[in-house]
Structure formats: structure tokens, C-alpha cells
mmCIF file of C-alpha atoms and ligand atoms in Angstrom:
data_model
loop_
_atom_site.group_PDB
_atom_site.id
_atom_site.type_symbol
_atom_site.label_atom_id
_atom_site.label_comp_id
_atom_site.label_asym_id
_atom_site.label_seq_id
_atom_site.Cartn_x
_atom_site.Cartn_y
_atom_site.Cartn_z
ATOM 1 C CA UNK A 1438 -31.032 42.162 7.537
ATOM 2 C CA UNK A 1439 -33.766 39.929 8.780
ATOM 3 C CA UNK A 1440 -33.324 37.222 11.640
ATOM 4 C CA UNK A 1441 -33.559 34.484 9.347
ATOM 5 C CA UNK A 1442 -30.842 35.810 7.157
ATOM 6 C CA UNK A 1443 -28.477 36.757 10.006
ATOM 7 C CA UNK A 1444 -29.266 33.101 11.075
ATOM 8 C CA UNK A 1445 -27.888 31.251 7.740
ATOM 9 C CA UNK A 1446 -25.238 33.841 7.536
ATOM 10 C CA UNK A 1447 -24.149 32.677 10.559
ATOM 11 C CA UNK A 1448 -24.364 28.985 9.829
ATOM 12 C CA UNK A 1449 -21.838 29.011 7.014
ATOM 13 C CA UNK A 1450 -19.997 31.080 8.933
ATOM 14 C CA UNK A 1451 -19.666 28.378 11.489
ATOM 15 C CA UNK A 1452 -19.429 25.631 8.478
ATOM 16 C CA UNK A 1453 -16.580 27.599 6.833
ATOM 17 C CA UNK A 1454 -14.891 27.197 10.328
ATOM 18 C CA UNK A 1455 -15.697 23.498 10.969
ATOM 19 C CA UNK A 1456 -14.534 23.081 7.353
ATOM 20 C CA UNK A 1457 -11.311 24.929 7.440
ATOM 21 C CA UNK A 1458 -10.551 22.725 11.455
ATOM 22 C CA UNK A 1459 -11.030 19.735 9.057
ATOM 23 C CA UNK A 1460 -8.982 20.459 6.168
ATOM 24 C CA UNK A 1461 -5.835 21.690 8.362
ATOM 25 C CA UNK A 1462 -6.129 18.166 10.337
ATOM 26 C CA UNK A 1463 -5.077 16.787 6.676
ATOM 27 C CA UNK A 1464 -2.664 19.936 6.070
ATOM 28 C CA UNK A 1465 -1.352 18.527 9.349
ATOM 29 C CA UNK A 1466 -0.736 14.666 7.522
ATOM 30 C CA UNK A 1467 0.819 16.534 4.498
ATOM 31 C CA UNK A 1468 3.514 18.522 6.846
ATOM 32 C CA UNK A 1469 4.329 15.336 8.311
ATOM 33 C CA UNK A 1470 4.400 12.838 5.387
ATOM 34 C CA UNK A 1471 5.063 15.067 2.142
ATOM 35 C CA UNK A 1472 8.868 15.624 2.934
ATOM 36 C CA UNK A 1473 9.310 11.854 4.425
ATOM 37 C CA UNK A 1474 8.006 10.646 1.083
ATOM 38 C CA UNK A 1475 4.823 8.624 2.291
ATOM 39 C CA UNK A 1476 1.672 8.868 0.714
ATOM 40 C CA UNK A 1477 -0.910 11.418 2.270
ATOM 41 C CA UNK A 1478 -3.615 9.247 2.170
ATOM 42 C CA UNK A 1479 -1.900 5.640 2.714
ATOM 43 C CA UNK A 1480 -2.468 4.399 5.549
ATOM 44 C CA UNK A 1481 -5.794 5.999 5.551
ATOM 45 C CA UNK A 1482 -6.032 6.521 9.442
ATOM 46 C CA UNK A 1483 -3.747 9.213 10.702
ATOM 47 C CA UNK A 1484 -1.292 7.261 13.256
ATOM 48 C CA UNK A 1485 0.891 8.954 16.263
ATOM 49 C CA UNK A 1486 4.095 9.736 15.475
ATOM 50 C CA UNK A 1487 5.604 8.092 18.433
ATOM 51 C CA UNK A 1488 4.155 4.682 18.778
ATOM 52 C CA UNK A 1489 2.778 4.404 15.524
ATOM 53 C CA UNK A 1490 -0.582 3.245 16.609
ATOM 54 C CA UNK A 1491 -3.837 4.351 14.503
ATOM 55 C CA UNK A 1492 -5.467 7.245 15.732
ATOM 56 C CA UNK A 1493 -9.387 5.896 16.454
ATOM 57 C CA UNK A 1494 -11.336 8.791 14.417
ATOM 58 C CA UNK A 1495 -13.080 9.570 18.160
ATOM 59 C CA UNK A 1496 -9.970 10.840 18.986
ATOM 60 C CA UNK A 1497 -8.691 12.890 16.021
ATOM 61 C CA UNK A 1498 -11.152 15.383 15.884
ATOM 62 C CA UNK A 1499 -9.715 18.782 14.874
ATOM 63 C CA UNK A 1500 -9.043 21.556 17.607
ATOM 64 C CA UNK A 1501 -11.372 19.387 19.897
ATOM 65 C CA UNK A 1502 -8.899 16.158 20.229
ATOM 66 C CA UNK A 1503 -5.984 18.004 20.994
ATOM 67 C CA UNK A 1504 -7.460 19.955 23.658
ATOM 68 C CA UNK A 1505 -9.364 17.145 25.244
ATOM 69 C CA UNK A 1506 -6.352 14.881 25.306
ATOM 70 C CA UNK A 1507 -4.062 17.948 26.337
ATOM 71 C CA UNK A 1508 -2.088 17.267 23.624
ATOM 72 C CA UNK A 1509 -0.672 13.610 24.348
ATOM 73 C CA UNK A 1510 -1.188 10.744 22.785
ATOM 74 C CA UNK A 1511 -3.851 8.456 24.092
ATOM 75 C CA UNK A 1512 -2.334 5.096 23.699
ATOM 76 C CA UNK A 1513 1.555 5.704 24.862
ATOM 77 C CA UNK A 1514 0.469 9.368 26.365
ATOM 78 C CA UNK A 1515 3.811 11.145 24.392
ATOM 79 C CA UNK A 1516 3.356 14.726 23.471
ATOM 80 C CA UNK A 1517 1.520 15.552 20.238
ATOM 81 C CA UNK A 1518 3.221 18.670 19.385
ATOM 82 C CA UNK A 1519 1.013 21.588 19.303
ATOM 83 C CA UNK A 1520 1.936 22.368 15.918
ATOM 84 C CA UNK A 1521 -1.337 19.844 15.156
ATOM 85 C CA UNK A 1522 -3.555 22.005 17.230
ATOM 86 C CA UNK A 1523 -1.904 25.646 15.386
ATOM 87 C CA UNK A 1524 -2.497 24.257 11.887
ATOM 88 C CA UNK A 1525 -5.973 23.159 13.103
ATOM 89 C CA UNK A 1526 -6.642 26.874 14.354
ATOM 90 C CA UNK A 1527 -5.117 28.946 11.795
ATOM 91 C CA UNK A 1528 -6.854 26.974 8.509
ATOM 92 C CA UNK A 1529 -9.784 27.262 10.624
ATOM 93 C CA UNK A 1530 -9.674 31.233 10.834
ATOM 94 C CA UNK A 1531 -8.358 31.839 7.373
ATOM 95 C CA UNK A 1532 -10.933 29.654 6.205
ATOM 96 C CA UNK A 1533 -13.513 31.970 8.351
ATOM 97 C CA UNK A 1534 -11.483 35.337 7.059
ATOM 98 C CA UNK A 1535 -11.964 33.961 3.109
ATOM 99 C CA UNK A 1536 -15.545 33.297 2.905
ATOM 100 C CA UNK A 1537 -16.186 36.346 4.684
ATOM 101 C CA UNK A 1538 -14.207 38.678 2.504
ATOM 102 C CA UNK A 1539 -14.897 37.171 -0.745
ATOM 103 C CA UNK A 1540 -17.919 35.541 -3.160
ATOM 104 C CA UNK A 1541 -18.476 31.822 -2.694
ATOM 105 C CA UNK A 1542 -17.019 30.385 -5.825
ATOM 106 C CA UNK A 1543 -13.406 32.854 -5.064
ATOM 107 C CA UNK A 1544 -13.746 32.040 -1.382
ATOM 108 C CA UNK A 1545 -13.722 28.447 -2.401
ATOM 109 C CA UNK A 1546 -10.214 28.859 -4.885
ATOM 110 C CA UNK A 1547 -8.460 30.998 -2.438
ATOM 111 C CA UNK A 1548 -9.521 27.840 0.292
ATOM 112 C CA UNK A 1549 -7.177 25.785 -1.777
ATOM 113 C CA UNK A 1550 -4.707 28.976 -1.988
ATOM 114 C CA UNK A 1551 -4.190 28.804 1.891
ATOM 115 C CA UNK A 1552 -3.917 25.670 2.371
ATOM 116 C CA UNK A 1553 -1.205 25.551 -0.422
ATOM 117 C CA UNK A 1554 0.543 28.439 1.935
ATOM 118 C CA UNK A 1555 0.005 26.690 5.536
ATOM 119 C CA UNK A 1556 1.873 22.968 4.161
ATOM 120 C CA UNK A 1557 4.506 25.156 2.461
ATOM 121 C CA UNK A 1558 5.174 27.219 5.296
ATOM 122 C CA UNK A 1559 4.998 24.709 8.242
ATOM 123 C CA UNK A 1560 7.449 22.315 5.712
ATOM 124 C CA UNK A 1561 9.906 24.868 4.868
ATOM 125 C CA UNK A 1562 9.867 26.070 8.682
ATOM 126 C CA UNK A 1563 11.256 22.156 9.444
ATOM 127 C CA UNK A 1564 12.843 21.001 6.547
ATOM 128 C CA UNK A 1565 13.997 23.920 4.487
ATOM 129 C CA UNK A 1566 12.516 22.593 1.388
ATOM 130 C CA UNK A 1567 9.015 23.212 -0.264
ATOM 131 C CA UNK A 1568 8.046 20.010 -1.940
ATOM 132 C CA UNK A 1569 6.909 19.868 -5.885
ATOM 133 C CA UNK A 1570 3.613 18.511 -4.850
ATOM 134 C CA UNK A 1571 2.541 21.896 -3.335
ATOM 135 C CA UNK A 1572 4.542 24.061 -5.702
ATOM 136 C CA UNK A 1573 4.475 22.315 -9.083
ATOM 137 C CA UNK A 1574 0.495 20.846 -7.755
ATOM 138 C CA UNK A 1575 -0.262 24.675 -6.350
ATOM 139 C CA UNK A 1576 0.780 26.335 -9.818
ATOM 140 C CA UNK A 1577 -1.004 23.956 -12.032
ATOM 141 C CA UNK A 1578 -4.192 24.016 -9.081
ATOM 142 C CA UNK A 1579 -3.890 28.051 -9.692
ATOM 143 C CA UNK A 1580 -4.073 28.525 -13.379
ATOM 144 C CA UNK A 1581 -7.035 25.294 -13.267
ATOM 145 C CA UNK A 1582 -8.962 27.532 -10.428
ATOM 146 C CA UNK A 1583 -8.485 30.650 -13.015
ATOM 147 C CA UNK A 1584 -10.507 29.315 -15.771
ATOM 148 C CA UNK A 1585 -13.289 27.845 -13.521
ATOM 149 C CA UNK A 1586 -13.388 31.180 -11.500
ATOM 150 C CA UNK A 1587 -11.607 34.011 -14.098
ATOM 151 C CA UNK A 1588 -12.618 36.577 -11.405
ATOM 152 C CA UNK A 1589 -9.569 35.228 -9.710
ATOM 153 C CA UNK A 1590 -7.561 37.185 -12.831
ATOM 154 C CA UNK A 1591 -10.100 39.710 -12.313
ATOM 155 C CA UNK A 1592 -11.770 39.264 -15.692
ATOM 156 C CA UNK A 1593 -14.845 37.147 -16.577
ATOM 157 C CA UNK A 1594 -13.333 35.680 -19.816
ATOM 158 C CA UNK A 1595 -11.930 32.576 -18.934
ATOM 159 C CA UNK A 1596 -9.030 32.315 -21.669
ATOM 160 C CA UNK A 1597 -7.897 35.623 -20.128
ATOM 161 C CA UNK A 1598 -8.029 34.157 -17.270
ATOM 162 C CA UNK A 1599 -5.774 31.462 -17.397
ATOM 163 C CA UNK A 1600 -3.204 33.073 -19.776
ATOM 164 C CA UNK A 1601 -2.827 35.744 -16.837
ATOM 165 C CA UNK A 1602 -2.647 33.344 -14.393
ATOM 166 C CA UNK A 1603 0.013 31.029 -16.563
ATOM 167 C CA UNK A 1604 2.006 34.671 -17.335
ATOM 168 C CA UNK A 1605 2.293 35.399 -13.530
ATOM 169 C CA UNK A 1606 3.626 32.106 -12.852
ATOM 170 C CA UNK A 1607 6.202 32.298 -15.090
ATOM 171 C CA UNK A 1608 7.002 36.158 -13.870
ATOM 172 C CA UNK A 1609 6.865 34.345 -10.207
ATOM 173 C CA UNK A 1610 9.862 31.769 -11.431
ATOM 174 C CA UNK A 1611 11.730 34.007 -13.608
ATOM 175 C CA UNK A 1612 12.035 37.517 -11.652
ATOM 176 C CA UNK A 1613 12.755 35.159 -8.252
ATOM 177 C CA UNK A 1614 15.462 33.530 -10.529
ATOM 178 C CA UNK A 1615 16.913 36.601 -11.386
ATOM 179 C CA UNK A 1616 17.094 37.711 -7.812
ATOM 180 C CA UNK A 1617 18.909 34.614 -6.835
ATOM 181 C CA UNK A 1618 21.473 34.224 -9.317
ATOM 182 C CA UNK A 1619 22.159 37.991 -8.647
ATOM 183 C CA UNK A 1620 22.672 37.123 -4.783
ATOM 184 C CA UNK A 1621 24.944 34.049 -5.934
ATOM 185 C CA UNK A 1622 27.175 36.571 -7.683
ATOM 186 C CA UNK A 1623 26.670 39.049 -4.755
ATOM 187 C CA UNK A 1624 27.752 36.414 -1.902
ATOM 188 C CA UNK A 1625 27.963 33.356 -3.278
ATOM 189 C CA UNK A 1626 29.826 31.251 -1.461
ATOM 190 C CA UNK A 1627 32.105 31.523 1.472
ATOM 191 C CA UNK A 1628 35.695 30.622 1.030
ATOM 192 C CA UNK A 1629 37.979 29.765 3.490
ATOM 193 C CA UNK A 1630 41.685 29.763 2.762
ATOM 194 C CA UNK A 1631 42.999 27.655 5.562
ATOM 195 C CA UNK A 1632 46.617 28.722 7.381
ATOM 196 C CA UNK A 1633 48.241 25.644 6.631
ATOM 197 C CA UNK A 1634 46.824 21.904 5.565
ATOM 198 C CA UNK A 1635 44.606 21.089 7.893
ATOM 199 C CA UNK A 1636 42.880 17.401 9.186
ATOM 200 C CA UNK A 1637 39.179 16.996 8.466
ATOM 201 C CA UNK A 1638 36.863 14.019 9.345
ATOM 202 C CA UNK A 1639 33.424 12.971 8.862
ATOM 203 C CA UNK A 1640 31.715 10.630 10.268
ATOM 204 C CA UNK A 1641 28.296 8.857 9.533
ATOM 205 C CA UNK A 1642 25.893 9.182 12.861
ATOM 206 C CA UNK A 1643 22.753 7.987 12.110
ATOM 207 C CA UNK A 1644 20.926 9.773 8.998
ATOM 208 C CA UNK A 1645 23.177 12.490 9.722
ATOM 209 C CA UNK A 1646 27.010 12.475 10.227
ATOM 210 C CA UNK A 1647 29.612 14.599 12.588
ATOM 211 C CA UNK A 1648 31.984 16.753 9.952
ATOM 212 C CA UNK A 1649 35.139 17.907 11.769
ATOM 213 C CA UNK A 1650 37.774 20.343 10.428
ATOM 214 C CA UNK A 1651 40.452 21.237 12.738
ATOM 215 C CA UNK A 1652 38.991 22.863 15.850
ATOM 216 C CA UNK A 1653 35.500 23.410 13.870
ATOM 217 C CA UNK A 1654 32.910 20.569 14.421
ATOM 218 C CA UNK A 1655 29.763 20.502 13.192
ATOM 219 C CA UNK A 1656 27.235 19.228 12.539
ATOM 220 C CA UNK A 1657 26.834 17.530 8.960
ATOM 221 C CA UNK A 1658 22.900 18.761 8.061
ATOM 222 C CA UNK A 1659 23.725 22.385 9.245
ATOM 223 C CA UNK A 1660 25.751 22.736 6.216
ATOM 224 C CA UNK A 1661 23.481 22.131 3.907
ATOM 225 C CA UNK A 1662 20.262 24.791 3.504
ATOM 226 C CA UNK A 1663 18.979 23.754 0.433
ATOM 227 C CA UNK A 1664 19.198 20.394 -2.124
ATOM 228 C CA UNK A 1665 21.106 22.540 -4.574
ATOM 229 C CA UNK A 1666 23.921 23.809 -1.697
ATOM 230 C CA UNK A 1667 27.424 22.515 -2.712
ATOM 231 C CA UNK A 1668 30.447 22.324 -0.230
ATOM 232 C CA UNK A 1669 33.803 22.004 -1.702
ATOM 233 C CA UNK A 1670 37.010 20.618 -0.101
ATOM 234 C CA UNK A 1671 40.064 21.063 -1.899
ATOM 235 C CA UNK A 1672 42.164 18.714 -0.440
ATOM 236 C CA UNK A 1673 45.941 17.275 -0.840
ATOM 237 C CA UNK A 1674 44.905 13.758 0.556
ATOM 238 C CA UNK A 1675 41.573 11.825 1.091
ATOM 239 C CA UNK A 1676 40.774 9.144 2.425
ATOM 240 C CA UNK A 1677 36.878 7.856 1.501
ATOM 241 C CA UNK A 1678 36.457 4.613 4.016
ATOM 242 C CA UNK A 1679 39.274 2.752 2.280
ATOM 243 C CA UNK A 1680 40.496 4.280 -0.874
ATOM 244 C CA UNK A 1681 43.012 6.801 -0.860
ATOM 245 C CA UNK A 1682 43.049 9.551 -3.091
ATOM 246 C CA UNK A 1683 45.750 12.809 -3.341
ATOM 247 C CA UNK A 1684 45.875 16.429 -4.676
ATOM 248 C CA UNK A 1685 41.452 16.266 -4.972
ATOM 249 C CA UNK A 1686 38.415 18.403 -4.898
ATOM 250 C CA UNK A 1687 35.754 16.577 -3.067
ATOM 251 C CA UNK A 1688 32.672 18.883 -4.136
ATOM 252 C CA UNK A 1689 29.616 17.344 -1.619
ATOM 253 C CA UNK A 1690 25.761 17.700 -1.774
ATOM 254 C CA UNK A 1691 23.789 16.840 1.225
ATOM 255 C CA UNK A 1692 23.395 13.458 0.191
ATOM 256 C CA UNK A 1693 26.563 12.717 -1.557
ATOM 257 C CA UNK A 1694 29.967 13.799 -3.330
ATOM 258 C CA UNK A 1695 31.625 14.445 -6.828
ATOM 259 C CA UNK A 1696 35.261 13.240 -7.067
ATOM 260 C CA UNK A 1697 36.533 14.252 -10.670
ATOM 261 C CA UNK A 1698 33.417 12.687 -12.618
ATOM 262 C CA UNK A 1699 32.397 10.162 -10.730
ATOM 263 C CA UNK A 1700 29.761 10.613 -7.746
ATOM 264 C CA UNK A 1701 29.396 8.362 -4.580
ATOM 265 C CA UNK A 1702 26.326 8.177 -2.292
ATOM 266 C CA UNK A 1703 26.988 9.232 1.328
ATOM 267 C CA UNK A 1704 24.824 6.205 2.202
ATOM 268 C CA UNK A 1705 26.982 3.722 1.001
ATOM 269 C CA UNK A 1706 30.431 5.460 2.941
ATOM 270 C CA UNK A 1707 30.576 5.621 6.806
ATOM 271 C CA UNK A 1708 33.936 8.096 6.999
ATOM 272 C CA UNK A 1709 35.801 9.962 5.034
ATOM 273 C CA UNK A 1710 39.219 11.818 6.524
ATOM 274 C CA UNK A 1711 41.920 13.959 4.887
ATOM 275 C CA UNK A 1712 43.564 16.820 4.790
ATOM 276 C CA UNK A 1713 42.449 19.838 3.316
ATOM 277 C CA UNK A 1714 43.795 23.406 2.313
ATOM 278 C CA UNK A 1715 40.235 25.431 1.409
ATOM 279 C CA UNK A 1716 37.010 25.289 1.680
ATOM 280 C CA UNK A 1717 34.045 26.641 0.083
ATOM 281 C CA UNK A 1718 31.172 26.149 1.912
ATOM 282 C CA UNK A 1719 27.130 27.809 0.910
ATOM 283 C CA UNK A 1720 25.889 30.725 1.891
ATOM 284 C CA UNK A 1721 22.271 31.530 2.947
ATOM 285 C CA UNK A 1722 20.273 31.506 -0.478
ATOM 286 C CA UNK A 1723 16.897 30.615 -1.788
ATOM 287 C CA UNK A 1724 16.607 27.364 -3.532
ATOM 288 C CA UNK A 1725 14.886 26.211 -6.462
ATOM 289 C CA UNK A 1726 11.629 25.401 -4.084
ATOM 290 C CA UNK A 1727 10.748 29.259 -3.667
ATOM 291 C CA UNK A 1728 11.157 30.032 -7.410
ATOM 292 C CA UNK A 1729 8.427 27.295 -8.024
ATOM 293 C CA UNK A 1730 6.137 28.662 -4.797
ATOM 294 C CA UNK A 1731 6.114 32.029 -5.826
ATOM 295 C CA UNK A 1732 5.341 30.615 -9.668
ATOM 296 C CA UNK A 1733 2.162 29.314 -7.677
ATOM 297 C CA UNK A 1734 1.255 32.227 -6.106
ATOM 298 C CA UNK A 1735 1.374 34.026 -8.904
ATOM 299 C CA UNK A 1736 -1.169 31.429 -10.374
ATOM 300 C CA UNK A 1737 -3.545 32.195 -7.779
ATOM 301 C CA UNK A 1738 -3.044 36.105 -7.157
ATOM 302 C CA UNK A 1739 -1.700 37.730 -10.289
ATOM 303 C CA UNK A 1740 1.469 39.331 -11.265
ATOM 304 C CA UNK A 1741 1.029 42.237 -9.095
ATOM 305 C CA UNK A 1742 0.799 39.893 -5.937
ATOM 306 C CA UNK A 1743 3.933 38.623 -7.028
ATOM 307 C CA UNK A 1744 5.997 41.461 -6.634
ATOM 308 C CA UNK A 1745 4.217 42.361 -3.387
ATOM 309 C CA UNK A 1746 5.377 38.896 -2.471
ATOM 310 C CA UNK A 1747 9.362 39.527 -3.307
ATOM 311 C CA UNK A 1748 8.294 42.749 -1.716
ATOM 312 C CA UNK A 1749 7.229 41.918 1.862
ATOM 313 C CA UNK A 1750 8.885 38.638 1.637
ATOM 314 C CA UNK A 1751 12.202 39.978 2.140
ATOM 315 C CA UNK A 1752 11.461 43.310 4.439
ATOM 316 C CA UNK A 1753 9.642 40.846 6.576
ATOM 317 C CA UNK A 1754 13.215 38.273 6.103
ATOM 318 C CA UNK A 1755 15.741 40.912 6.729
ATOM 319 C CA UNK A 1756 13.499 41.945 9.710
ATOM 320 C CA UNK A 1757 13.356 38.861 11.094
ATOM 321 C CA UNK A 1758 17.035 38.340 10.429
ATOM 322 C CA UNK A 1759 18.044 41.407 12.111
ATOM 323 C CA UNK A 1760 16.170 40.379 15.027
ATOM 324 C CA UNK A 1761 17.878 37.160 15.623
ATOM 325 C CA UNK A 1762 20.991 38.336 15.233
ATOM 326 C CA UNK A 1763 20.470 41.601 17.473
ATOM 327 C CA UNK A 1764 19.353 38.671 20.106
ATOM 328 C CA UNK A 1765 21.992 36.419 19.377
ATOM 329 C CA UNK A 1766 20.632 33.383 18.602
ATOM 330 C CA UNK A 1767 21.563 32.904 15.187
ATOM 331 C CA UNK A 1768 24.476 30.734 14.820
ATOM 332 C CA UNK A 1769 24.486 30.007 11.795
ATOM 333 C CA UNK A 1770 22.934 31.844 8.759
ATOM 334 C CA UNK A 1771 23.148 28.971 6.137
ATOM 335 C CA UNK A 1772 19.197 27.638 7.446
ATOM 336 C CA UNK A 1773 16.877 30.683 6.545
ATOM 337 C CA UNK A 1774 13.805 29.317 4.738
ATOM 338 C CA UNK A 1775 12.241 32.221 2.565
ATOM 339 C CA UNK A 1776 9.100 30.223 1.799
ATOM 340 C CA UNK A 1777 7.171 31.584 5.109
ATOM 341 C CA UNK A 1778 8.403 34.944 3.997
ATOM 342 C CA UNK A 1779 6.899 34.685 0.375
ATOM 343 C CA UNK A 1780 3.699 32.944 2.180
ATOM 344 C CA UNK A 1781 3.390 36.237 4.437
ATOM 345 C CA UNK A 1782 3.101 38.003 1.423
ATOM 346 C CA UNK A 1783 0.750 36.395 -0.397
ATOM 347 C CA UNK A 1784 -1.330 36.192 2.815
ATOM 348 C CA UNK A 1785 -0.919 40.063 2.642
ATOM 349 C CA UNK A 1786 -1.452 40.178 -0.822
ATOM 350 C CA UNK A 1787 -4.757 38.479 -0.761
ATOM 351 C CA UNK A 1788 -6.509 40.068 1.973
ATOM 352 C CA UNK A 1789 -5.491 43.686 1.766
ATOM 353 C CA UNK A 1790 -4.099 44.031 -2.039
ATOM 354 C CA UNK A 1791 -6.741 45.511 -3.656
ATOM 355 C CA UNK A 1792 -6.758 47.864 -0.482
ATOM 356 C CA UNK A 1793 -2.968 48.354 -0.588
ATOM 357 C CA UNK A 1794 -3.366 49.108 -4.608
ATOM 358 C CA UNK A 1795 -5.955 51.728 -3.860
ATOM 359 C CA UNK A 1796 -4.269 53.812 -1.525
ATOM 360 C CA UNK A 1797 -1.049 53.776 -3.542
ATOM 361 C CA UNK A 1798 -3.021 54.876 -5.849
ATOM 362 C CA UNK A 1799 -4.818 57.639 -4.422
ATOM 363 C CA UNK A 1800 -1.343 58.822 -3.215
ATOM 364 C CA UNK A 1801 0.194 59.830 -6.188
ATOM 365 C CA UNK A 1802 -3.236 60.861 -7.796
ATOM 366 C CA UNK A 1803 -5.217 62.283 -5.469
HETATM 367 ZN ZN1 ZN B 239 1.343 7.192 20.806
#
């Protein structure tokens, strides 16, 4: 290769770096507003988290900003969490890593594939939910990104392309589905047959509230992994603010509870007490968030990526899993977000796939 080549190869390399620091300073507004609910690009100006004042674009630019400001805010100098600067870094490189492993017009899909991954990943980490936006948005962005690049499907017709694409969504949703109602069968959930009636209270604090059964007291939130996570009290007397009710199943969500047919926002109570003879409270499980991720993956990557992804996903999980609880920090195994763990493999999937497929391959044909 001549200087002059080497020169503009080196330039885009750069660009594709500078491009990926920018987009992961938005990734960074999407972790922070998607699960809150507030729009990603109202207000326009990103704003500290702390005081709320409107980050002057001087000072918000990616990687640099962070460093240069040593991660506080400049107006009420709090800490900006160096989660900002990570996300900056890490679209950055995989940005770098895509265009140099693949053609432009892939390199530019499997941009959008990444980012998809990073806000799913850094969401799920914090609030153990993966938002519609990037699942729902990521599967219909995949199958779009098939029939403008059907290389993506490995094919050049784009009708192929997207029917593939479509297919491995669906075999994303449906063979995750399958997994999960066979773990709900497998553990389900826990119940607990108390020794004799026992007192219960909970109590609003804040957006969260204290739940107290006997001698166990807890925390409200850490009961709850997922929006579809049910806990059930079976109780001979309750008492919701001030209505009494006797010989009831009070079957909760996170954000509020069935009596009989009738349901009743949490918002609107500030304590219910009682007295309560079993409980069945959730287990770990996936919720319906990773079933609609992995659709997306599948979108982008193809079927085969998407049983890498259950693959890795959960060696990587139970890994991980194991590890914590060898070191003792796990208290309690209802919060275990699996969308990092699908992300991993897609990650995996996309960079060394065709690699992987090869030497599996050759292995049993040499
Ligand atoms: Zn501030």
C-alpha cells in the first residue's frame, strides 16, 4: 500500500472513532432518559443530572469533557459518573473494531447493531428492563437494514434478505419463550408456607416502600426483577390504608395489587398491614424484554447468531452467577438481568461467528 492510501485509511479510521465518541454521548442520553420516560431529544441540550443545568456544548464533548472536567460537573462540581466516559470509550472502539472488520455499507448497519446492544445493556444493568424502543425499534431497524444491505443475511437478494432477517426474529422470541416458560415450570416461584399466621406491613417510602414480614424486612423494589414478577400473599386479614378485608389473596405487581377482580394502584395507598399464612414470591427469570432483544438480534445477525446468543448468554450468566455467589455477595438472586448476557453474545457472534462457524466446521470434517 502506498503512503497516500495508508494516509486515508487512517483518516476514517480516526473518523469511525470520533464518530462512534459522538454517538455513545447520545447512547449516554438514551440510558438515562429511555427508562424515566423523557424524550431523547427534548430538551435538546444534554443537562447534569444533579442540578439540572444545561450542559454548554464546550463542555460536553465526548471522552474529552469528562476527562478535562475530571468527571464533575462544572456548574455545581457533583460527580458525573464515569459510566458517561465508558459508554463514550466503548462505542468509540466498537465503532473502530466494525469498520475495520467489515465493508462500509455492513460496517454502517452493524453501527446501529451496537449501539442497539450498549443502551440495552447499560439499561438492563440499572433498571432490569430493556425498553420497547430499543427492542421493538432494534428488530424493526434490523430487518429495514437487511433489505438495504442483504449481505447482512448473507445473500444479495434483498427479499431473501429480509424474510431471513424477519424468520430469525421470530426464532429469537419464540425459542427464548420456550426456554422461559420451561424455567417457570422448572422453578417457578418460591413458596413459603409460614409456621403460623404471621404480621406483615408495607409501607410507602418515597417511590419505593419498606415491606416487612415478621423478622424479614425488605426492601419493596428488591422483590420485583421484572414488570411481569407477581408476589402473592395469602392472607386471613388485610388491612389496605383503611379498608379491611379477611380470608384474601393479595397478588402484587411492582406497581400495584389484584384483590379478587379488582386492582388498586400502589400510588394511590401509603400502607397496607395484615396477617398472612404463605407467600409466593418470584424467582430469578427472564422477562418479556429479552424475548423481544434477542428477536432483534436475530434481525441483525441471523438465526444462527441467535442460538450462539442463548448459547454464550447463559454459560457467560451461570458463570457470572457462580462467581458472585462463590464471593458472597449475592443476596438476593431475584435481580439478574440476562440482557448483557444475550448482548455478550451477539457481540461474540458478530465479530468472531463466521470464525467460530468455520472451525466447528473443520472439526467434524476435516
Ligand atoms: Zn451540576
Amino acid at each position: 500500500m502506498d503512503n497516500s492510501l495508508a494516509g486515508y485509511e487512517l483518516l476514517f479510521d480516526g473518523l469511525a472513532f470520533v464518530v462512534g465518541a459522538a454517538v455513545g454521548s447520545f447512547l449516554n442520553v438514551c440510558i438515562y432518559r429511555l427508562p424515566l420516560d423523557l424524550s431523547v431529544n427534548k430538551p435538546r441540550w444534554s443537562f447534569c443530572p444533579s442540578c439540572k443545568k444545561e450542559i454548554p456544548f464546550h463542555q460536553n464533548i465526548p471522552l474529552v469533557s469528562w476527562l478535562f472536567l475530571r468527571g464533575r460537573c462544572a456548574n455545581c462540581g457533583s460527580r458525573i459518573a464515569f459510566r458517561y466516559f465508558a459508554v463514550e470509550l466503548l462505542t468509540a472502539l466498537l465503532f473502530l473494531c466494525v469498520w475495520k472488520f467489515f465493508p462500509w455499507q455492513m460496517a454502517i448497519a452493524y453501527w446501529v447493531f451496537v449501539s442497539l446492544l450498549i443502551v440495552a445493556t447499560f439499561i438492563d444493568f440499572e433498571h432490569f428492563i430493556i425498553p420497547d424502543e430499543i427492542t421493538i425499534g432494534g428488530t424493526v431497524l434490523g430487518v429495514v437494514a437487511s433489505f438495504l444491505v442483504p449481505a447482512l443475511m448473507a445473500t444479495d437478494e434483498r427479499w431473501r434478505a429480509v424474510v431471513t432477517s424477519a424468520l430469525s426474529a421470530v426464532l429469537g422470541y419464540v425459542v427464548l419463550w420456550v426456554v422461559l416458560e420451561a424455567g417457570k415450570k422448572a422453578f417457578g416461584k418460591k413458596r413459603i408456607k409460614l409456621e403460623a399466621p404471621t404480621p406483615f406491613t408495607w409501607t410507602r417510602k418515597g417511590d419505593d416502600a419498606d415491606f416487612v414480614v415478621g423478622e424479614e424486612q425488605g426492601l419493596w423494589s428488591d422483590y420485583f426483577a421484572r414488570e411481569s414478577d407477581q408476589l402473592i400473599l395469602h392472607c386471613d386479614e388485610a388491612i389496605l390504608d383503611d379498608r379491611q378485608l379477611s380470608g384474601v389473596d393479595l397478588r402484587f405487581h411492582y406497581d400495584r395489587v389484584k384483590i379478587g377482580g379488582e386492582e388498586v394502584a400502589l400510588d394511590t395507598l401509603g400502607r397496607i398491614s395484615g396477617v398472612v399464612r404463605e407467600l409466593e414470591i418470584p424467582r430469578e427469570a427472564m422477562g418479556r424484554g429479552d424475548l423481544k432483544f434477542l428477536a432483534a438480534i436475530g434481525a441483525f445477525l441471523g438465526w444462527r447468531a441467535v442460538l450462539f446468543s442463548i448459547f454464550a448468554g447463559s454459560l457467560l450468566g451461570s458463570l457470572v452467577g457462580l462467581a458472585t455467589l462463590v464471593i458472597g455477595k449475592r443476596v438476593w438472586s431475584a435481580k439478574l438481568p440476562f440482557g448483557p448476557y444475550l448482548a455478550f453474545g451477539g457481540l461474540t457472534w458478530l465479530f468472531f461467528g463466521e470464525t467460530l462457524v468455520r472451525w466447528y466446521t473443520g472439526f467434524f470434517n476435516p
